[in-house]
Amino acid sequence: MLVIEAIEWDDGNLDHALRRATRDEVEQVFANGPVIRRNRHGRAGDYFAIGATDGGRKLAVPFV
């Protein structure tokens, strides 16, 4: 079972995330119990989290 303990933001992943969502929205997806799936080979990130923000916006967030 994969457990997410913290989000480590750097310039690269923050810039990428801000193209589609806010930092708070990404963090809300992880806080709200997303479904975690392995990402397809060659895609951004090894995994992605599928979930919703506090406002109900649905997001798929790739991560390593």
PDB file of C-alpha atoms in Angstrom:
ATOM      1  CA  MET A   1       0.000   0.000   0.000  1.00  0.00           C
ATOM      2  CA  LEU A   2       1.350   3.384  -1.019  1.00  0.00           C
ATOM      3  CA  VAL A   3       1.239   6.063   1.684  1.00  0.00           C
ATOM      4  CA  ILE A   4       1.762   9.744   0.859  1.00  0.00           C
ATOM      5  CA  GLU A   5       3.371  11.465   3.837  1.00  0.00           C
ATOM      6  CA  ALA A   6       4.215  14.848   2.334  1.00  0.00           C
ATOM      7  CA  ILE A   7       4.343  16.802  -0.898  1.00  0.00           C
ATOM      8  CA  GLU A   8       7.780  18.100  -1.793  1.00  0.00           C
ATOM      9  CA  TRP A   9       7.373  21.179  -3.981  1.00  0.00           C
ATOM     10  CA  ASP A  10      10.194  22.447  -6.169  1.00  0.00           C
ATOM     11  CA  ASP A  11      10.238  24.969  -9.014  1.00  0.00           C
ATOM     12  CA  GLY A  12       9.682  22.308 -11.668  1.00  0.00           C
ATOM     13  CA  ASN A  13       6.717  20.505 -10.202  1.00  0.00           C
ATOM     14  CA  LEU A  14       5.085  23.690  -8.884  1.00  0.00           C
ATOM     15  CA  ASP A  15       5.293  25.347 -12.318  1.00  0.00           C
ATOM     16  CA  HIS A  16       3.814  22.240 -13.922  1.00  0.00           C
ATOM     17  CA  ALA A  17       0.979  21.996 -11.388  1.00  0.00           C
ATOM     18  CA  LEU A  18       0.058  25.669 -11.687  1.00  0.00           C
ATOM     19  CA  ARG A  19      -0.771  25.216 -15.369  1.00  0.00           C
ATOM     20  CA  ARG A  20      -3.988  23.398 -14.438  1.00  0.00           C
ATOM     21  CA  ALA A  21      -4.649  23.865 -10.709  1.00  0.00           C
ATOM     22  CA  THR A  22      -3.546  25.795  -7.642  1.00  0.00           C
ATOM     23  CA  ARG A  23      -1.110  24.451  -5.093  1.00  0.00           C
ATOM     24  CA  ASP A  24      -3.948  24.293  -2.552  1.00  0.00           C
ATOM     25  CA  GLU A  25      -6.121  22.261  -4.945  1.00  0.00           C
ATOM     26  CA  VAL A  26      -3.349  19.705  -5.497  1.00  0.00           C
ATOM     27  CA  GLU A  27      -2.793  19.382  -1.752  1.00  0.00           C
ATOM     28  CA  GLN A  28      -6.553  19.023  -1.182  1.00  0.00           C
ATOM     29  CA  VAL A  29      -6.710  16.095  -3.612  1.00  0.00           C
ATOM     30  CA  PHE A  30      -4.096  14.235  -1.542  1.00  0.00           C
ATOM     31  CA  ALA A  31      -5.761  15.202   1.750  1.00  0.00           C
ATOM     32  CA  ASN A  32      -9.176  13.998   0.590  1.00  0.00           C
ATOM     33  CA  GLY A  33      -8.263  10.339   0.108  1.00  0.00           C
ATOM     34  CA  PRO A  34      -7.611   9.990  -3.623  1.00  0.00           C
ATOM     35  CA  VAL A  35      -7.456   6.775  -5.597  1.00  0.00           C
ATOM     36  CA  ILE A  36      -3.785   6.100  -6.407  1.00  0.00           C
ATOM     37  CA  ARG A  37      -2.909   4.371  -9.667  1.00  0.00           C
ATOM     38  CA  ARG A  38       0.345   3.482 -11.370  1.00  0.00           C
ATOM     39  CA  ASN A  39       0.902   5.730 -14.376  1.00  0.00           C
ATOM     40  CA  ARG A  40       1.639   4.381 -17.845  1.00  0.00           C
ATOM     41  CA  HIS A  41       5.269   4.175 -18.918  1.00  0.00           C
ATOM     42  CA  GLY A  42       6.548   7.390 -20.473  1.00  0.00           C
ATOM     43  CA  ARG A  43       3.974   9.620 -18.782  1.00  0.00           C
ATOM     44  CA  ALA A  44       4.597  12.406 -16.275  1.00  0.00           C
ATOM     45  CA  GLY A  45       5.137  10.808 -12.874  1.00  0.00           C
ATOM     46  CA  ASP A  46       5.253   7.195 -11.765  1.00  0.00           C
ATOM     47  CA  TYR A  47       1.800   7.377 -10.193  1.00  0.00           C
ATOM     48  CA  PHE A  48      -1.229   9.608 -10.286  1.00  0.00           C
ATOM     49  CA  ALA A  49      -3.819  10.516  -7.701  1.00  0.00           C
ATOM     50  CA  ILE A  50      -7.435  10.813  -8.786  1.00  0.00           C
ATOM     51  CA  GLY A  51      -9.572  12.798  -6.415  1.00  0.00           C
ATOM     52  CA  ALA A  52     -11.494  15.944  -5.669  1.00  0.00           C
ATOM     53  CA  THR A  53     -10.722  19.297  -4.129  1.00  0.00           C
ATOM     54  CA  ASP A  54     -12.695  20.645  -1.191  1.00  0.00           C
ATOM     55  CA  GLY A  55     -14.840  22.501  -3.733  1.00  0.00           C
ATOM     56  CA  GLY A  56     -15.602  19.292  -5.661  1.00  0.00           C
ATOM     57  CA  ARG A  57     -13.282  19.877  -8.621  1.00  0.00           C
ATOM     58  CA  LYS A  58     -11.996  16.533  -9.904  1.00  0.00           C
ATOM     59  CA  LEU A  59      -8.283  16.281 -10.668  1.00  0.00           C
ATOM     60  CA  ALA A  60      -5.769  13.646 -11.713  1.00  0.00           C
ATOM     61  CA  VAL A  61      -2.377  14.595 -10.284  1.00  0.00           C
ATOM     62  CA  PRO A  62       0.769  12.824 -11.538  1.00  0.00           C
ATOM     63  CA  PHE A  63       3.549  12.357  -8.989  1.00  0.00           C
ATOM     64  CA  VAL A  64       6.779  10.500  -8.277  1.00  0.00           C
TER      65      VAL A  64
END
